[in-house]
Each structure stands twice: as structure tokens, then as C-alpha cells.
Amino acid sequence: MSGVSGVSEVGGDAIRVLIVDDQALMRAGFRALLAAEDDIEVVAEAADGRQGLELARRHVPDVALVDVQMPVMTGIETTRHIAADPALAGVHVVILTNYGLDEYVFDALRAGAAGFLLKDTEPADLLQAIRIAARGDALLSPSVTRRLITEFVARPPDRRTAPGFETLTKRECQVAALVAHGLTNEEIAEHMVISPFTAKTHVSRAMIKLGARDRAQLVVFAYESGLVTPKGAQA
């Protein structure tokens, strides 16, 4: 049955997840996988984007797994509405797609998604991704970020500068550029000869100044502002 599911009673520290997908079989599969985890609670599920937005506002989950293509309201539109609602600032949207790296994914990141997953992702990777997103970390692994850069960030639909970009310090610009190249905090620390904690602090400050919801948006801002120019892109 599509629509709102029963809300289970789980410990207060459980990661609260909303599933938004128009395929009942996919929702059932995700629910079965997540229900087996002690630290994850599925609070609701929706069959289209508009219903997903309503349930996000009702339950305010930690993570919303949102299909990219749905009736009534697409996953991109749903993500954009969630990102624009101050009451949902703590909701981390993870886009689900069958299509790999395509323009939908880039649009999703620009709309405010924390990252994306292919629907054929291994179960263990999905669980790890939910935990990563719930912490507020980017759901773009270095390898995914590099693929993102190669396949379509090199051709953004337009060039824009994020408000606050001019307030970044030289060190914060350097860190943002390294994030955009797919480096982890540990790799940034090694590259800049600083501690991982200091690297994380610089990343956090850059995100705050730019109004980036997460690390994924910081990557988008870095490319759209011209701070980083993909190899082979026009000058």
C-alpha cells in the first residue's frame, strides 16, 4: 500500500528516514532493509513528490530518500522545496536514480540534495550512505565527485557566483577547491600540511559563508563560481 506508513518506536538516537518513490516494490525493499537496522527508523513513505514533501514537513526526518523521477512532483522539485523551507533545514535529501550521472543529478545537487545513490547500490553501501547523510556529511565519495566533475560539472548550464563567495579567506578558497577536486578532509589536511580537524573547520566555515547545506553544494558552488575549472572546459 502506498502512502504513509506506521511510525515505529525506536530509540531516540535512531536515524529517522522518509522513503519517497513511486514504485511500491522499491519502497518495500528499502523499508525491509532499513527496518533490520537498530539505529535506523523508517518514519513514513510516499508514492510521489508532493506527498513526500507533506510527509517531510509532518515528520521532519533526518534523511529523505527521494526518487528523481516521480509523478505529481519530481524528486528535483521536492528537493528544492525541502531545501527552501527553514523548518526542514535538518533534512538531508539523498536522490535515488537508475540513470547514473546525468543532468538530473547535477540539478539535484544544485537544488540542495546532500548527494545521490544508484538504485542498484549494494545494501551495505546504502546503509553507510544514510548514516553519512544523517551526520550532515556529503554523500559524494571522492570517486563519485571525480566522476561528477568529468561527466557533467564541466558543462554547467550557467555560470553564477554564490553570495558570500567574496568573503572566503585565501585558505578557505583553497580548501573549497580541494573539496571540489574530490579530496577528503584527511587528504586536504595532508595536502595543506594541517590537521584533519583544521581542514574540517575550514570546510565548515566555507559552507557557512556560502550558505551551502552540505559538502555537495560546496562542490557545485566552487565550479559555478569559477574557483575551479574542469579540465577541458572553456576558459
Short mmCIF file of C-alpha atoms in Angstrom, two decimals:
data_model
loop_
_atom_site.label_atom_id
_atom_site.label_comp_id
_atom_site.label_asym_id
_atom_site.label_seq_id
_atom_site.Cartn_x
_atom_site.Cartn_y
_atom_site.Cartn_z
CA MET A 1 0.00 0.00 0.00
CA SER A 2 1.41 3.43 -0.88
CA GLY A 3 1.31 6.47 1.35
CA VAL A 4 2.12 7.00 4.99
CA SER A 5 3.48 4.04 6.85
CA GLY A 6 3.21 3.32 10.51
CA VAL A 7 5.80 5.02 12.66
CA SER A 8 7.78 2.52 14.66
CA GLU A 9 9.02 3.08 18.17
CA VAL A 10 12.80 3.12 18.13
CA GLY A 11 15.40 4.62 20.42
CA GLY A 12 15.67 8.41 20.45
CA ASP A 13 19.04 8.33 18.71
CA ALA A 14 17.74 6.41 15.70
CA ILE A 15 18.20 7.95 12.26
CA ARG A 16 14.71 8.86 11.00
CA VAL A 17 14.23 8.12 7.31
CA LEU A 18 11.50 9.07 4.84
CA ILE A 19 11.24 6.99 1.64
CA VAL A 20 9.80 8.75 -1.43
CA ASP A 21 9.47 6.55 -4.53
CA ASP A 22 6.58 5.88 -6.90
CA GLN A 23 7.43 2.18 -7.16
CA ALA A 24 5.84 0.18 -4.34
CA LEU A 25 8.35 -2.64 -4.76
CA MET A 26 11.29 -0.26 -4.31
CA ARG A 27 9.73 1.26 -1.19
CA ALA A 28 9.12 -2.19 0.26
CA GLY A 29 12.69 -3.23 -0.45
CA PHE A 30 14.18 -0.14 1.17
CA ARG A 31 11.87 -0.48 4.18
CA ALA A 32 12.79 -4.14 4.73
CA LEU A 33 16.49 -3.34 4.57
CA LEU A 34 16.30 -0.33 6.88
CA ALA A 35 13.94 -1.95 9.38
CA ALA A 36 16.57 -4.57 10.16
CA GLU A 37 18.95 -1.91 11.49
CA ASP A 38 18.80 -0.95 15.18
CA ASP A 39 19.88 2.64 14.55
CA ILE A 40 17.52 3.43 11.64
CA GLU A 41 13.77 4.09 11.75
CA VAL A 42 11.54 4.47 8.68
CA VAL A 43 9.06 7.14 9.77
CA ALA A 44 6.97 7.23 6.58
CA GLU A 45 6.89 6.52 2.86
CA ALA A 46 5.33 8.37 -0.05
CA ALA A 47 4.41 7.45 -3.64
CA ASP A 48 5.02 10.88 -5.20
CA GLY A 49 6.98 14.05 -4.61
CA ARG A 50 4.12 16.19 -3.30
CA GLN A 51 3.16 13.58 -0.75
CA GLY A 52 6.83 13.25 0.14
CA LEU A 53 7.06 16.98 0.81
CA GLU A 54 3.95 16.86 3.01
CA LEU A 55 5.38 13.95 4.99
CA ALA A 56 8.76 15.66 5.31
CA ARG A 57 7.00 18.63 6.89
CA ARG A 58 4.98 16.35 9.15
CA HIS A 59 7.79 14.10 10.36
CA VAL A 60 10.96 16.19 9.77
CA PRO A 61 13.17 13.13 9.14
CA ASP A 62 16.95 13.14 9.32
CA VAL A 63 17.23 11.67 5.82
CA ALA A 64 14.82 11.63 2.88
CA LEU A 65 15.48 9.05 0.18
CA VAL A 66 13.89 10.63 -2.88
CA ASP A 67 13.46 9.10 -6.33
CA VAL A 68 14.44 11.51 -9.09
CA GLN A 69 11.53 10.81 -11.46
CA MET A 70 8.04 10.67 -9.97
CA PRO A 71 4.51 11.75 -10.84
CA VAL A 72 2.84 14.91 -9.47
CA MET A 73 6.16 16.41 -8.30
CA THR A 74 9.63 15.28 -9.36
CA GLY A 75 12.42 14.49 -6.96
CA ILE A 76 14.22 17.67 -8.04
CA GLU A 77 11.19 19.82 -7.22
CA THR A 78 10.69 18.03 -3.92
CA THR A 79 14.33 18.60 -3.02
CA ARG A 80 14.10 22.29 -3.94
CA HIS A 81 11.06 22.77 -1.69
CA ILE A 82 12.71 20.96 1.22
CA ALA A 83 15.90 22.99 0.86
CA ALA A 84 13.93 26.25 0.78
CA ASP A 85 11.98 25.53 3.97
CA PRO A 86 13.81 26.72 7.13
CA ALA A 87 11.80 24.24 9.19
CA LEU A 88 13.39 21.42 7.17
CA ALA A 89 16.99 22.62 7.42
CA GLY A 90 17.96 19.41 9.19
CA VAL A 91 16.52 17.15 6.48
CA HIS A 92 19.25 15.67 4.27
CA VAL A 93 17.93 14.64 0.85
CA VAL A 94 19.53 11.69 -0.90
CA ILE A 95 18.44 11.36 -4.52
CA LEU A 96 17.83 7.85 -5.85
CA THR A 97 18.34 7.26 -9.56
CA ASN A 98 18.53 4.43 -12.07
CA TYR A 99 20.43 6.52 -14.52
CA GLY A 100 23.86 7.14 -13.05
CA LEU A 101 25.49 10.50 -13.60
CA ASP A 102 23.17 12.61 -15.68
CA GLU A 103 21.78 16.12 -15.69
CA TYR A 104 19.17 15.08 -13.12
CA VAL A 105 21.91 14.53 -10.58
CA PHE A 106 23.53 17.91 -11.16
CA ASP A 107 20.13 19.61 -10.90
CA ALA A 108 19.52 17.72 -7.66
CA LEU A 109 22.76 18.93 -6.13
CA ARG A 110 22.02 22.49 -7.16
CA ALA A 111 18.54 22.13 -5.65
CA GLY A 112 20.08 21.19 -2.29
CA ALA A 113 20.46 17.41 -2.25
CA ALA A 114 23.15 16.00 0.01
CA GLY A 115 24.11 13.53 -2.68
CA PHE A 116 22.80 10.66 -4.71
CA LEU A 117 22.75 6.90 -4.94
CA LEU A 118 22.08 4.47 -7.75
CA LYS A 119 19.15 2.19 -7.01
CA ASP A 120 21.35 -0.86 -7.55
CA THR A 121 23.72 0.26 -4.79
CA GLU A 122 24.84 -2.59 -2.53
CA PRO A 123 22.75 -2.78 0.69
CA ALA A 124 25.79 -2.14 2.91
CA ASP A 125 26.65 0.95 0.88
CA LEU A 126 23.09 2.26 1.16
CA LEU A 127 23.14 1.87 4.92
CA GLN A 128 26.50 3.61 5.15
CA ALA A 129 25.23 6.41 2.92
CA ILE A 130 22.22 7.02 5.14
CA ARG A 131 24.46 7.25 8.20
CA ILE A 132 26.83 9.62 6.41
CA ALA A 133 23.98 11.85 5.25
CA ALA A 134 22.42 11.89 8.72
CA ARG A 135 25.69 13.26 10.14
CA GLY A 136 25.46 16.14 7.68
CA ASP A 137 28.46 14.98 5.67
CA ALA A 138 28.47 14.94 1.89
CA LEU A 139 27.27 11.79 0.24
CA LEU A 140 29.73 12.25 -2.60
CA SER A 141 32.70 9.98 -2.17
CA PRO A 142 35.94 11.16 -3.78
CA SER A 143 35.47 8.72 -6.65
CA VAL A 144 31.90 9.87 -7.26
CA THR A 145 32.96 13.52 -7.09
CA ARG A 146 35.64 12.93 -9.70
CA ARG A 147 33.13 11.21 -11.99
CA LEU A 148 30.73 14.07 -11.40
CA ILE A 149 33.40 16.55 -12.45
CA THR A 150 34.38 14.56 -15.52
CA GLU A 151 30.92 13.78 -16.84
CA PHE A 152 28.85 16.91 -16.38
CA VAL A 153 30.11 19.52 -13.94
CA ALA A 154 32.42 20.52 -16.78
CA ARG A 155 29.29 21.68 -18.61
CA PRO A 156 27.16 23.57 -16.07
CA PRO A 157 24.08 25.19 -17.55
CA ASP A 158 25.26 28.63 -16.50
CA ARG A 159 27.95 30.37 -14.51
CA ARG A 160 26.99 32.09 -11.26
CA THR A 161 28.69 33.24 -8.10
CA ALA A 162 27.29 32.17 -4.76
CA PRO A 163 26.50 35.08 -2.40
CA GLY A 164 29.25 35.30 0.20
CA PHE A 165 31.93 33.87 -2.05
CA GLU A 166 33.94 37.08 -1.83
CA THR A 167 34.10 36.70 1.97
CA LEU A 168 36.10 33.46 1.79
CA THR A 169 39.66 33.70 3.02
CA LYS A 170 42.51 32.52 0.82
CA ARG A 171 42.76 29.35 2.91
CA GLU A 172 39.01 28.71 2.68
CA CYS A 173 39.12 29.16 -1.12
CA GLN A 174 41.97 26.65 -1.27
CA VAL A 175 40.05 24.16 0.83
CA ALA A 176 36.88 24.62 -1.24
CA ALA A 177 38.87 23.96 -4.40
CA LEU A 178 40.32 20.77 -2.93
CA VAL A 179 36.85 19.60 -1.91
CA ALA A 180 35.74 20.25 -5.50
CA HIS A 181 38.58 18.06 -6.72
CA GLY A 182 37.19 15.20 -4.62
CA LEU A 183 39.59 15.22 -1.66
CA THR A 184 38.50 14.06 1.77
CA ASN A 185 39.29 16.09 4.89
CA GLU A 186 42.19 13.78 5.62
CA GLU A 187 43.60 14.24 2.12
CA ILE A 188 43.11 18.01 2.34
CA ALA A 189 44.99 18.02 5.64
CA GLU A 190 47.87 16.07 4.12
CA HIS A 191 47.97 18.31 1.04
CA MET A 192 47.96 21.53 3.09
CA VAL A 193 50.08 20.15 5.96
CA ILE A 194 47.42 20.89 8.58
CA SER A 195 45.44 18.70 10.95
CA PRO A 196 42.25 16.95 9.78
CA PHE A 197 40.33 18.95 12.40
CA THR A 198 41.64 22.23 10.97
CA ALA A 199 40.74 21.07 7.47
CA LYS A 200 37.23 20.22 8.61
CA THR A 201 36.95 23.63 10.30
CA HIS A 202 37.92 25.44 7.08
CA VAL A 203 35.41 23.38 5.09
CA SER A 204 32.67 24.15 7.62
CA ARG A 205 33.41 27.88 7.58
CA ALA A 206 33.36 27.96 3.78
CA MET A 207 29.99 26.18 3.78
CA ILE A 208 28.55 28.62 6.33
CA LYS A 209 29.72 31.67 4.39
CA LEU A 210 28.31 30.34 1.13
CA GLY A 211 25.08 29.07 2.66
CA ALA A 212 25.86 25.57 1.43
CA ARG A 213 23.66 22.94 3.06
CA ASP A 214 26.44 20.40 2.78
CA ARG A 215 29.72 19.48 1.14
CA ALA A 216 27.99 18.51 -2.11
CA GLN A 217 26.71 22.05 -2.62
CA LEU A 218 30.18 23.39 -1.86
CA VAL A 219 31.44 21.39 -4.86
CA VAL A 220 28.74 22.90 -7.06
CA PHE A 221 29.47 26.45 -5.85
CA ALA A 222 33.19 26.01 -6.49
CA TYR A 223 32.60 25.09 -10.12
CA GLU A 224 29.82 27.57 -10.82
CA SER A 225 31.86 30.44 -9.38
CA GLY A 226 34.89 29.58 -11.48
CA LEU A 227 37.06 28.87 -8.44
CA VAL A 228 37.77 25.52 -10.08
CA THR A 229 37.76 24.99 -13.85
CA PRO A 230 37.29 21.41 -15.05
CA LYS A 231 39.95 20.06 -17.34
CA GLY A 232 38.93 20.63 -20.93
CA ALA A 233 36.37 23.33 -20.07
CA GLN A 234 36.29 26.61 -21.90
CA ALA A 235 38.20 29.41 -20.22
#
